[in-house]
Amino acid sequence: MRPTPSGAPTRPHAPRLGYGTNGLTDLRLDDALTLLADLGYDGVGLTLDHMHLDPLAADLPARTAAVARRLERLGLGVTVETGARYVLDPRRKHGPSLLDPDPEARATRTRFLLRAVRVAADLGAHALHCFSGITPPATSGTTAWKRLTESLTPVLEAASAARVPLAVEPEPGHLLATLDDFHHLRELLGAPGPDLLGLTLDLGHCQCLEPLPPADCVRAAAPWIRHIQIEDMRRGVHEHLPFGDGEIDFPPLLDALTELAAGGYPGLTVVELPRHSHAGPELARTSLSFLRSRLAPEEAPAC
């Protein structure tokens, strides 16, 4: 069994833990990857953005190849994430989206995701993460869902050809905000299998707005999960918090994640603290210590 930083063994099927680069934006990418490997993380949630692996760079294939070699040397798994705030538009957060009223703007987001599929394939990523975006003003639900399915269809086709699962994230405030919304999207797209259209399950989002506790969300969504994000959060407040600062009951949640790993989930469980880069290296250390200590089995009583 792999040791924790304190030397205690983790559970035999403990989740494979990663940390998101969107919480390490003050570090160069190579420094961030080296930090995570040195701390003992299993992988990284790599957000494509200008300060790390710029998806709009002219030499993206060469840069991607270099990152792939570095990940291999460090022994880090990877999931590619596409939630950078201003990567496509320096004035609109997450703009343009897959729901934009302008067809060319929607196509810009689709082209970005198609490029991300190629990056994910070249990195050997477990999955490619994306989300729907916020429904624009004066847009009906029917129109918004139609735009989303049409915008995602070529991405799904490319992901299928590349054999990289697309993992859609329910995001509070977005058109696709809940687990029920994810299943609605699956139905609209003809119920593709989870190896084509999977789920990014953000466990803080479950705490924020799902009717079930996060542990039960893991069990309910298990067949479709292809990527997991984890942090602390409070009920009804969409604010990503360091562990211990929110309301999540972690022992049953980590039990559920251990069950998921034992059942064959191959992906990562990535710490998601995108507004804490100012303290990124220290939070990467303390987050791993928090999770590993709670994944260590209790000592057996002496005979």
PDB file of C-alpha atoms in Angstrom:
ATOM      1  CA  MET A   1       0.000   0.000   0.000  1.00  0.00           C
ATOM      2  CA  ARG A   2       1.146   3.512  -0.802  1.00  0.00           C
ATOM      3  CA  PRO A   3       2.264   5.438   2.328  1.00  0.00           C
ATOM      4  CA  THR A   4       0.709   8.695   3.336  1.00  0.00           C
ATOM      5  CA  PRO A   5       2.967  11.688   4.110  1.00  0.00           C
ATOM      6  CA  SER A   6       2.820  10.607   7.757  1.00  0.00           C
ATOM      7  CA  GLY A   7       3.868   7.045   6.864  1.00  0.00           C
ATOM      8  CA  ALA A   8       0.485   5.397   7.544  1.00  0.00           C
ATOM      9  CA  PRO A   9      -0.819   3.103   4.791  1.00  0.00           C
ATOM     10  CA  THR A  10      -3.887   4.116   2.797  1.00  0.00           C
ATOM     11  CA  ARG A  11      -6.815   1.816   2.114  1.00  0.00           C
ATOM     12  CA  PRO A  12      -6.152  -0.848  -0.555  1.00  0.00           C
ATOM     13  CA  HIS A  13      -8.510   0.844  -3.058  1.00  0.00           C
ATOM     14  CA  ALA A  14      -8.004   4.456  -2.032  1.00  0.00           C
ATOM     15  CA  PRO A  15      -8.977   7.132  -4.575  1.00  0.00           C
ATOM     16  CA  ARG A  16      -6.188   8.388  -6.826  1.00  0.00           C
ATOM     17  CA  LEU A  17      -5.736  11.993  -5.736  1.00  0.00           C
ATOM     18  CA  GLY A  18      -4.837  14.986  -7.845  1.00  0.00           C
ATOM     19  CA  TYR A  19      -4.719  18.768  -7.569  1.00  0.00           C
ATOM     20  CA  GLY A  20      -6.042  21.276 -10.103  1.00  0.00           C
ATOM     21  CA  THR A  21      -3.634  23.632 -11.832  1.00  0.00           C
ATOM     22  CA  ASN A  22      -6.340  26.322 -11.693  1.00  0.00           C
ATOM     23  CA  GLY A  23      -5.371  26.520  -8.022  1.00  0.00           C
ATOM     24  CA  LEU A  24      -1.675  26.893  -8.857  1.00  0.00           C
ATOM     25  CA  THR A  25      -1.773  29.728 -11.392  1.00  0.00           C
ATOM     26  CA  ASP A  26       1.059  31.633  -9.706  1.00  0.00           C
ATOM     27  CA  LEU A  27       3.436  28.760 -10.526  1.00  0.00           C
ATOM     28  CA  ARG A  28       4.962  27.811 -13.855  1.00  0.00           C
ATOM     29  CA  LEU A  29       3.430  24.580 -15.093  1.00  0.00           C
ATOM     30  CA  ASP A  30       6.602  22.540 -14.680  1.00  0.00           C
ATOM     31  CA  ASP A  31       7.024  23.869 -11.137  1.00  0.00           C
ATOM     32  CA  ALA A  32       3.398  22.979 -10.365  1.00  0.00           C
ATOM     33  CA  LEU A  33       3.780  19.428 -11.713  1.00  0.00           C
ATOM     34  CA  THR A  34       7.025  18.910  -9.827  1.00  0.00           C
ATOM     35  CA  LEU A  35       5.426  20.178  -6.618  1.00  0.00           C
ATOM     36  CA  LEU A  36       2.509  17.752  -6.928  1.00  0.00           C
ATOM     37  CA  ALA A  37       4.776  14.802  -7.652  1.00  0.00           C
ATOM     38  CA  ASP A  38       7.064  15.676  -4.738  1.00  0.00           C
ATOM     39  CA  LEU A  39       4.095  15.919  -2.373  1.00  0.00           C
ATOM     40  CA  GLY A  40       2.885  12.474  -3.413  1.00  0.00           C
ATOM     41  CA  TYR A  41      -0.140  13.226  -5.595  1.00  0.00           C
ATOM     42  CA  ASP A  42      -1.202  10.617  -8.138  1.00  0.00           C
ATOM     43  CA  GLY A  43      -2.148  13.100 -10.838  1.00  0.00           C
ATOM     44  CA  VAL A  44      -3.208  16.549 -11.925  1.00  0.00           C
ATOM     45  CA  GLY A  45      -6.305  18.285 -13.223  1.00  0.00           C
ATOM     46  CA  LEU A  46      -4.710  20.355 -15.991  1.00  0.00           C
ATOM     47  CA  THR A  47      -6.695  23.459 -16.946  1.00  0.00           C
ATOM     48  CA  LEU A  48      -5.824  24.685 -20.426  1.00  0.00           C
ATOM     49  CA  ASP A  49      -4.997  28.362 -19.981  1.00  0.00           C
ATOM     50  CA  HIS A  50      -2.505  30.974 -21.095  1.00  0.00           C
ATOM     51  CA  MET A  51      -0.257  30.686 -18.042  1.00  0.00           C
ATOM     52  CA  HIS A  52       0.184  26.918 -18.313  1.00  0.00           C
ATOM     53  CA  LEU A  53      -0.610  24.938 -21.475  1.00  0.00           C
ATOM     54  CA  ASP A  54      -2.046  27.643 -23.735  1.00  0.00           C
ATOM     55  CA  PRO A  55      -4.629  26.028 -26.027  1.00  0.00           C
ATOM     56  CA  LEU A  56      -4.338  28.898 -28.527  1.00  0.00           C
ATOM     57  CA  ALA A  57      -0.536  28.749 -28.858  1.00  0.00           C
ATOM     58  CA  ALA A  58       0.781  28.191 -32.377  1.00  0.00           C
ATOM     59  CA  ASP A  59       3.192  25.537 -31.103  1.00  0.00           C
ATOM     60  CA  LEU A  60       0.582  23.698 -29.015  1.00  0.00           C
ATOM     61  CA  PRO A  61       1.448  20.209 -30.333  1.00  0.00           C
ATOM     62  CA  ALA A  62       5.114  20.596 -29.371  1.00  0.00           C
ATOM     63  CA  ARG A  63       4.221  22.010 -25.964  1.00  0.00           C
ATOM     64  CA  THR A  64       1.751  19.188 -25.383  1.00  0.00           C
ATOM     65  CA  ALA A  65       4.364  16.589 -26.267  1.00  0.00           C
ATOM     66  CA  ALA A  66       6.778  18.137 -23.769  1.00  0.00           C
ATOM     67  CA  VAL A  67       4.122  18.120 -21.023  1.00  0.00           C
ATOM     68  CA  ALA A  68       3.298  14.485 -21.834  1.00  0.00           C
ATOM     69  CA  ARG A  69       6.949  13.531 -21.392  1.00  0.00           C
ATOM     70  CA  ARG A  70       7.116  15.432 -18.111  1.00  0.00           C
ATOM     71  CA  LEU A  71       3.965  13.789 -16.760  1.00  0.00           C
ATOM     72  CA  GLU A  72       5.361  10.379 -17.636  1.00  0.00           C
ATOM     73  CA  ARG A  73       8.681  11.077 -15.919  1.00  0.00           C
ATOM     74  CA  LEU A  74       6.885  12.294 -12.798  1.00  0.00           C
ATOM     75  CA  GLY A  75       4.424   9.407 -12.788  1.00  0.00           C
ATOM     76  CA  LEU A  76       1.377  11.690 -12.808  1.00  0.00           C
ATOM     77  CA  GLY A  77      -1.980  10.849 -14.343  1.00  0.00           C
ATOM     78  CA  VAL A  78      -3.940  13.696 -15.907  1.00  0.00           C
ATOM     79  CA  THR A  79      -7.435  14.901 -16.676  1.00  0.00           C
ATOM     80  CA  VAL A  80      -7.749  17.881 -19.016  1.00  0.00           C
ATOM     81  CA  GLU A  81     -10.066  20.623 -17.757  1.00  0.00           C
ATOM     82  CA  THR A  82     -11.505  23.454 -19.859  1.00  0.00           C
ATOM     83  CA  GLY A  83     -12.887  25.869 -17.267  1.00  0.00           C
ATOM     84  CA  ALA A  84     -10.361  28.707 -17.660  1.00  0.00           C
ATOM     85  CA  ARG A  85     -12.139  31.992 -17.043  1.00  0.00           C
ATOM     86  CA  TYR A  86     -10.845  34.221 -19.848  1.00  0.00           C
ATOM     87  CA  VAL A  87      -9.039  31.884 -22.234  1.00  0.00           C
ATOM     88  CA  LEU A  88     -11.268  32.771 -25.212  1.00  0.00           C
ATOM     89  CA  ASP A  89     -12.488  36.271 -24.355  1.00  0.00           C
ATOM     90  CA  PRO A  90     -10.468  38.675 -22.155  1.00  0.00           C
ATOM     91  CA  ARG A  91     -13.618  40.582 -21.197  1.00  0.00           C
ATOM     92  CA  ARG A  92     -16.221  37.860 -20.561  1.00  0.00           C
ATOM     93  CA  LYS A  93     -15.769  35.195 -17.921  1.00  0.00           C
ATOM     94  CA  HIS A  94     -16.188  31.755 -19.543  1.00  0.00           C
ATOM     95  CA  GLY A  95     -17.244  33.461 -22.769  1.00  0.00           C
ATOM     96  CA  PRO A  96     -18.223  32.606 -25.371  1.00  0.00           C
ATOM     97  CA  SER A  97     -20.137  29.559 -24.186  1.00  0.00           C
ATOM     98  CA  LEU A  98     -21.834  26.653 -25.902  1.00  0.00           C
ATOM     99  CA  LEU A  99     -25.113  28.555 -25.363  1.00  0.00           C
ATOM    100  CA  ASP A 100     -24.101  31.902 -26.863  1.00  0.00           C
ATOM    101  CA  PRO A 101     -26.805  33.517 -29.050  1.00  0.00           C
ATOM    102  CA  ASP A 102     -24.227  34.105 -31.798  1.00  0.00           C
ATOM    103  CA  PRO A 103     -23.633  30.890 -33.801  1.00  0.00           C
ATOM    104  CA  GLU A 104     -20.033  31.860 -34.561  1.00  0.00           C
ATOM    105  CA  ALA A 105     -19.383  32.495 -30.878  1.00  0.00           C
ATOM    106  CA  ARG A 106     -20.739  29.036 -30.051  1.00  0.00           C
ATOM    107  CA  ALA A 107     -18.528  27.622 -32.786  1.00  0.00           C
ATOM    108  CA  THR A 108     -15.517  29.284 -31.156  1.00  0.00           C
ATOM    109  CA  ARG A 109     -16.180  27.351 -27.938  1.00  0.00           C
ATOM    110  CA  THR A 110     -16.721  24.139 -29.896  1.00  0.00           C
ATOM    111  CA  ARG A 111     -13.418  24.617 -31.748  1.00  0.00           C
ATOM    112  CA  PHE A 112     -11.693  25.147 -28.408  1.00  0.00           C
ATOM    113  CA  LEU A 113     -13.129  21.876 -27.105  1.00  0.00           C
ATOM    114  CA  LEU A 114     -12.091  20.070 -30.285  1.00  0.00           C
ATOM    115  CA  ARG A 115      -8.554  21.306 -29.737  1.00  0.00           C
ATOM    116  CA  ALA A 116      -8.796  20.186 -26.117  1.00  0.00           C
ATOM    117  CA  VAL A 117      -9.792  16.682 -27.284  1.00  0.00           C
ATOM    118  CA  ARG A 118      -6.529  16.470 -29.238  1.00  0.00           C
ATOM    119  CA  VAL A 119      -4.538  17.690 -26.234  1.00  0.00           C
ATOM    120  CA  ALA A 120      -6.239  15.178 -23.951  1.00  0.00           C
ATOM    121  CA  ALA A 121      -5.528  12.342 -26.374  1.00  0.00           C
ATOM    122  CA  ASP A 122      -1.877  13.357 -26.747  1.00  0.00           C
ATOM    123  CA  LEU A 123      -1.471  13.516 -22.960  1.00  0.00           C
ATOM    124  CA  GLY A 124      -3.155  10.156 -22.401  1.00  0.00           C
ATOM    125  CA  ALA A 125      -5.773  11.868 -20.218  1.00  0.00           C
ATOM    126  CA  HIS A 126      -8.413   9.880 -18.353  1.00  0.00           C
ATOM    127  CA  ALA A 127     -11.116  12.295 -19.545  1.00  0.00           C
ATOM    128  CA  LEU A 128     -11.832  15.735 -20.961  1.00  0.00           C
ATOM    129  CA  HIS A 129     -13.901  18.007 -18.705  1.00  0.00           C
ATOM    130  CA  CYS A 130     -16.332  20.683 -19.875  1.00  0.00           C
ATOM    131  CA  PHE A 131     -19.542  22.450 -18.771  1.00  0.00           C
ATOM    132  CA  SER A 132     -22.603  23.960 -20.424  1.00  0.00           C
ATOM    133  CA  GLY A 133     -22.408  27.645 -19.547  1.00  0.00           C
ATOM    134  CA  ILE A 134     -25.063  30.031 -18.230  1.00  0.00           C
ATOM    135  CA  THR A 135     -28.322  30.403 -20.149  1.00  0.00           C
ATOM    136  CA  PRO A 136     -28.220  33.837 -21.852  1.00  0.00           C
ATOM    137  CA  PRO A 137     -30.962  36.368 -21.056  1.00  0.00           C
ATOM    138  CA  ALA A 138     -34.228  36.039 -23.006  1.00  0.00           C
ATOM    139  CA  THR A 139     -33.340  32.474 -24.035  1.00  0.00           C
ATOM    140  CA  SER A 140     -35.866  29.699 -23.522  1.00  0.00           C
ATOM    141  CA  GLY A 141     -34.870  26.385 -21.989  1.00  0.00           C
ATOM    142  CA  THR A 142     -35.761  24.590 -25.214  1.00  0.00           C
ATOM    143  CA  THR A 143     -33.484  26.861 -27.227  1.00  0.00           C
ATOM    144  CA  ALA A 144     -30.652  26.586 -24.715  1.00  0.00           C
ATOM    145  CA  TRP A 145     -30.739  22.766 -24.670  1.00  0.00           C
ATOM    146  CA  LYS A 146     -30.865  22.706 -28.483  1.00  0.00           C
ATOM    147  CA  ARG A 147     -27.773  24.915 -28.680  1.00  0.00           C
ATOM    148  CA  LEU A 148     -25.965  22.739 -26.155  1.00  0.00           C
ATOM    149  CA  THR A 149     -26.644  19.461 -27.939  1.00  0.00           C
ATOM    150  CA  GLU A 150     -25.754  20.892 -31.333  1.00  0.00           C
ATOM    151  CA  SER A 151     -22.547  22.448 -30.007  1.00  0.00           C
ATOM    152  CA  LEU A 152     -21.453  19.264 -28.222  1.00  0.00           C
ATOM    153  CA  THR A 153     -22.209  16.806 -31.029  1.00  0.00           C
ATOM    154  CA  PRO A 154     -18.960  17.381 -32.978  1.00  0.00           C
ATOM    155  CA  VAL A 155     -17.008  17.298 -29.715  1.00  0.00           C
ATOM    156  CA  LEU A 156     -18.518  13.932 -28.841  1.00  0.00           C
ATOM    157  CA  GLU A 157     -17.656  12.626 -32.304  1.00  0.00           C
ATOM    158  CA  ALA A 158     -14.046  13.766 -31.945  1.00  0.00           C
ATOM    159  CA  ALA A 159     -13.806  12.390 -28.413  1.00  0.00           C
ATOM    160  CA  SER A 160     -15.137   9.045 -29.594  1.00  0.00           C
ATOM    161  CA  ALA A 161     -12.541   8.891 -32.371  1.00  0.00           C
ATOM    162  CA  ALA A 162      -9.789   9.822 -29.895  1.00  0.00           C
ATOM    163  CA  ARG A 163     -11.135   7.401 -27.246  1.00  0.00           C
ATOM    164  CA  VAL A 164     -11.227  10.150 -24.618  1.00  0.00           C
ATOM    165  CA  PRO A 165     -14.440  10.288 -22.535  1.00  0.00           C
ATOM    166  CA  LEU A 166     -16.111  13.689 -22.417  1.00  0.00           C
ATOM    167  CA  ALA A 167     -16.952  14.426 -18.766  1.00  0.00           C
ATOM    168  CA  VAL A 168     -19.617  17.123 -18.438  1.00  0.00           C
ATOM    169  CA  GLU A 169     -19.780  18.969 -15.122  1.00  0.00           C
ATOM    170  CA  PRO A 170     -23.031  20.127 -13.503  1.00  0.00           C
ATOM    171  CA  GLU A 171     -22.231  23.678 -12.420  1.00  0.00           C
ATOM    172  CA  PRO A 172     -24.430  25.810 -10.102  1.00  0.00           C
ATOM    173  CA  GLY A 173     -26.076  28.599 -12.071  1.00  0.00           C
ATOM    174  CA  HIS A 174     -25.494  26.948 -15.442  1.00  0.00           C
ATOM    175  CA  LEU A 175     -28.070  25.409 -17.762  1.00  0.00           C
ATOM    176  CA  LEU A 176     -26.699  21.996 -16.785  1.00  0.00           C
ATOM    177  CA  ALA A 177     -26.561  22.458 -13.020  1.00  0.00           C
ATOM    178  CA  THR A 178     -27.581  19.145 -11.466  1.00  0.00           C
ATOM    179  CA  LEU A 179     -27.297  15.395 -11.888  1.00  0.00           C
ATOM    180  CA  ASP A 180     -30.847  15.369 -13.267  1.00  0.00           C
ATOM    181  CA  ASP A 181     -29.753  17.904 -15.891  1.00  0.00           C
ATOM    182  CA  PHE A 182     -26.860  15.641 -16.879  1.00  0.00           C
ATOM    183  CA  HIS A 183     -29.252  12.764 -17.484  1.00  0.00           C
ATOM    184  CA  HIS A 184     -31.522  15.092 -19.480  1.00  0.00           C
ATOM    185  CA  LEU A 185     -28.555  15.907 -21.734  1.00  0.00           C
ATOM    186  CA  ARG A 186     -27.817  12.194 -22.148  1.00  0.00           C
ATOM    187  CA  GLU A 187     -31.403  11.596 -23.267  1.00  0.00           C
ATOM    188  CA  LEU A 188     -31.288  14.476 -25.741  1.00  0.00           C
ATOM    189  CA  LEU A 189     -28.098  13.045 -27.242  1.00  0.00           C
ATOM    190  CA  GLY A 190     -29.498   9.534 -27.604  1.00  0.00           C
ATOM    191  CA  ALA A 191     -28.195   8.066 -24.324  1.00  0.00           C
ATOM    192  CA  PRO A 192     -24.540   7.540 -25.311  1.00  0.00           C
ATOM    193  CA  GLY A 193     -22.532   5.241 -23.042  1.00  0.00           C
ATOM    194  CA  PRO A 194     -20.414   6.631 -20.193  1.00  0.00           C
ATOM    195  CA  ASP A 195     -17.179   5.947 -22.072  1.00  0.00           C
ATOM    196  CA  LEU A 196     -18.340   8.562 -24.576  1.00  0.00           C
ATOM    197  CA  LEU A 197     -20.461  10.967 -22.514  1.00  0.00           C
ATOM    198  CA  GLY A 198     -19.501  10.786 -18.857  1.00  0.00           C
ATOM    199  CA  LEU A 199     -19.821  12.968 -15.795  1.00  0.00           C
ATOM    200  CA  THR A 200     -17.515  15.282 -13.905  1.00  0.00           C
ATOM    201  CA  LEU A 201     -18.844  15.089 -10.361  1.00  0.00           C
ATOM    202  CA  ASP A 202     -17.847  18.085  -8.245  1.00  0.00           C
ATOM    203  CA  LEU A 203     -18.505  16.966  -4.677  1.00  0.00           C
ATOM    204  CA  GLY A 204     -18.758  20.500  -3.355  1.00  0.00           C
ATOM    205  CA  HIS A 205     -21.493  21.198  -5.892  1.00  0.00           C
ATOM    206  CA  CYS A 206     -23.349  18.174  -4.509  1.00  0.00           C
ATOM    207  CA  GLN A 207     -23.155  19.712  -1.039  1.00  0.00           C
ATOM    208  CA  CYS A 208     -24.266  23.061  -2.458  1.00  0.00           C
ATOM    209  CA  LEU A 209     -27.448  22.075  -4.274  1.00  0.00           C
ATOM    210  CA  GLU A 210     -28.131  18.352  -4.748  1.00  0.00           C
ATOM    211  CA  PRO A 211     -30.926  16.830  -2.601  1.00  0.00           C
ATOM    212  CA  LEU A 212     -28.706  13.852  -1.712  1.00  0.00           C
ATOM    213  CA  PRO A 213     -25.571  14.084   0.462  1.00  0.00           C
ATOM    214  CA  PRO A 214     -22.307  13.968  -1.519  1.00  0.00           C
ATOM    215  CA  ALA A 215     -21.620  10.323  -0.562  1.00  0.00           C
ATOM    216  CA  ASP A 216     -25.012   9.285  -1.924  1.00  0.00           C
ATOM    217  CA  CYS A 217     -24.417  11.339  -5.084  1.00  0.00           C
ATOM    218  CA  VAL A 218     -21.252   9.327  -5.713  1.00  0.00           C
ATOM    219  CA  ARG A 219     -23.125   6.046  -5.413  1.00  0.00           C
ATOM    220  CA  ALA A 220     -26.075   7.235  -7.505  1.00  0.00           C
ATOM    221  CA  ALA A 221     -23.860   8.582 -10.301  1.00  0.00           C
ATOM    222  CA  ALA A 222     -21.178   5.878 -10.176  1.00  0.00           C
ATOM    223  CA  PRO A 223     -21.831   4.334 -13.631  1.00  0.00           C
ATOM    224  CA  TRP A 224     -21.292   7.675 -15.385  1.00  0.00           C
ATOM    225  CA  ILE A 225     -18.452   9.221 -13.359  1.00  0.00           C
ATOM    226  CA  ARG A 226     -15.319   9.844 -15.406  1.00  0.00           C
ATOM    227  CA  HIS A 227     -13.777  12.690 -13.381  1.00  0.00           C
ATOM    228  CA  ILE A 228     -14.167  13.931  -9.790  1.00  0.00           C
ATOM    229  CA  GLN A 229     -13.441  17.279  -8.183  1.00  0.00           C
ATOM    230  CA  ILE A 230     -13.320  17.684  -4.417  1.00  0.00           C
ATOM    231  CA  GLU A 231     -13.237  20.583  -1.967  1.00  0.00           C
ATOM    232  CA  ASP A 232     -15.315  21.740   0.981  1.00  0.00           C
ATOM    233  CA  MET A 233     -18.508  23.758   0.534  1.00  0.00           C
ATOM    234  CA  ARG A 234     -21.600  24.974   2.389  1.00  0.00           C
ATOM    235  CA  ARG A 235     -25.213  24.267   1.569  1.00  0.00           C
ATOM    236  CA  GLY A 236     -26.634  26.827  -0.866  1.00  0.00           C
ATOM    237  CA  VAL A 237     -23.358  28.756  -1.275  1.00  0.00           C
ATOM    238  CA  HIS A 238     -21.237  28.125  -4.371  1.00  0.00           C
ATOM    239  CA  GLU A 239     -17.852  28.864  -2.843  1.00  0.00           C
ATOM    240  CA  HIS A 240     -14.946  26.413  -3.103  1.00  0.00           C
ATOM    241  CA  LEU A 241     -13.374  26.129   0.361  1.00  0.00           C
ATOM    242  CA  PRO A 242     -10.315  24.398   1.831  1.00  0.00           C
ATOM    243  CA  PHE A 243     -11.081  21.195   3.693  1.00  0.00           C
ATOM    244  CA  GLY A 244     -12.567  21.854   7.122  1.00  0.00           C
ATOM    245  CA  ASP A 245     -13.945  25.294   6.213  1.00  0.00           C
ATOM    246  CA  GLY A 246     -17.301  24.019   4.927  1.00  0.00           C
ATOM    247  CA  GLU A 247     -20.016  21.563   5.868  1.00  0.00           C
ATOM    248  CA  ILE A 248     -19.172  18.329   4.025  1.00  0.00           C
ATOM    249  CA  ASP A 249     -19.161  15.167   6.129  1.00  0.00           C
ATOM    250  CA  PHE A 250     -15.966  13.618   4.775  1.00  0.00           C
ATOM    251  CA  PRO A 251     -15.786  10.141   6.384  1.00  0.00           C
ATOM    252  CA  PRO A 252     -18.860   8.766   4.542  1.00  0.00           C
ATOM    253  CA  LEU A 253     -17.841  10.603   1.376  1.00  0.00           C
ATOM    254  CA  LEU A 254     -14.366   9.063   1.388  1.00  0.00           C
ATOM    255  CA  ASP A 255     -15.949   5.660   2.035  1.00  0.00           C
ATOM    256  CA  ALA A 256     -18.048   6.152  -1.102  1.00  0.00           C
ATOM    257  CA  LEU A 257     -14.996   7.206  -3.122  1.00  0.00           C
ATOM    258  CA  THR A 258     -13.125   4.138  -1.894  1.00  0.00           C
ATOM    259  CA  GLU A 259     -16.025   1.958  -3.025  1.00  0.00           C
ATOM    260  CA  LEU A 260     -15.934   3.683  -6.411  1.00  0.00           C
ATOM    261  CA  ALA A 261     -12.212   3.018  -6.776  1.00  0.00           C
ATOM    262  CA  ALA A 262     -12.686  -0.613  -5.739  1.00  0.00           C
ATOM    263  CA  GLY A 263     -15.371  -0.899  -8.404  1.00  0.00           C
ATOM    264  CA  GLY A 264     -12.894   0.059 -11.114  1.00  0.00           C
ATOM    265  CA  TYR A 265     -13.093   3.852 -11.444  1.00  0.00           C
ATOM    266  CA  PRO A 266      -9.808   4.653 -13.224  1.00  0.00           C
ATOM    267  CA  GLY A 267      -9.806   8.432 -12.979  1.00  0.00           C
ATOM    268  CA  LEU A 268      -8.632  11.032 -10.504  1.00  0.00           C
ATOM    269  CA  THR A 269     -10.211  12.821  -7.558  1.00  0.00           C
ATOM    270  CA  VAL A 270      -8.846  16.348  -7.988  1.00  0.00           C
ATOM    271  CA  VAL A 271      -8.746  19.058  -5.311  1.00  0.00           C
ATOM    272  CA  GLU A 272     -10.487  22.078  -6.830  1.00  0.00           C
ATOM    273  CA  LEU A 273      -9.537  25.419  -5.224  1.00  0.00           C
ATOM    274  CA  PRO A 274      -9.442  27.873  -8.144  1.00  0.00           C
ATOM    275  CA  ARG A 275      -9.574  31.024  -5.980  1.00  0.00           C
ATOM    276  CA  HIS A 276      -6.719  30.059  -3.678  1.00  0.00           C
ATOM    277  CA  SER A 277      -3.673  30.241  -5.948  1.00  0.00           C
ATOM    278  CA  HIS A 278      -2.073  32.779  -3.630  1.00  0.00           C
ATOM    279  CA  ALA A 279      -1.646  29.909  -1.157  1.00  0.00           C
ATOM    280  CA  GLY A 280      -1.518  27.091  -3.701  1.00  0.00           C
ATOM    281  CA  PRO A 281       1.644  25.236  -2.644  1.00  0.00           C
ATOM    282  CA  GLU A 282       0.664  25.169   1.028  1.00  0.00           C
ATOM    283  CA  LEU A 283      -2.934  24.191   0.283  1.00  0.00           C
ATOM    284  CA  ALA A 284      -1.729  21.421  -2.007  1.00  0.00           C
ATOM    285  CA  ARG A 285       0.291  20.073   0.933  1.00  0.00           C
ATOM    286  CA  THR A 286      -2.420  20.415   3.579  1.00  0.00           C
ATOM    287  CA  SER A 287      -5.178  19.115   1.278  1.00  0.00           C
ATOM    288  CA  LEU A 288      -3.273  15.925   0.576  1.00  0.00           C
ATOM    289  CA  SER A 289      -2.510  15.479   4.274  1.00  0.00           C
ATOM    290  CA  PHE A 290      -6.207  15.961   5.117  1.00  0.00           C
ATOM    291  CA  LEU A 291      -7.384  13.379   2.602  1.00  0.00           C
ATOM    292  CA  ARG A 292      -4.642  10.807   3.179  1.00  0.00           C
ATOM    293  CA  SER A 293      -5.053  10.919   6.949  1.00  0.00           C
ATOM    294  CA  ARG A 294      -8.760  10.171   6.598  1.00  0.00           C
ATOM    295  CA  LEU A 295      -8.127   7.406   4.072  1.00  0.00           C
ATOM    296  CA  ALA A 296      -5.719   5.610   6.434  1.00  0.00           C
ATOM    297  CA  PRO A 297      -7.294   2.636   8.198  1.00  0.00           C
ATOM    298  CA  GLU A 298      -7.612   2.705  11.947  1.00  0.00           C
ATOM    299  CA  GLU A 299      -5.027   0.715  13.795  1.00  0.00           C
ATOM    300  CA  ALA A 300      -6.227  -2.730  14.777  1.00  0.00           C
ATOM    301  CA  PRO A 301      -6.591  -3.254  18.546  1.00  0.00           C
ATOM    302  CA  ALA A 302      -3.802  -5.201  20.220  1.00  0.00           C
ATOM    303  CA  CYS A 303      -4.539  -8.867  20.901  1.00  0.00           C
TER     304      CYS A 303
END
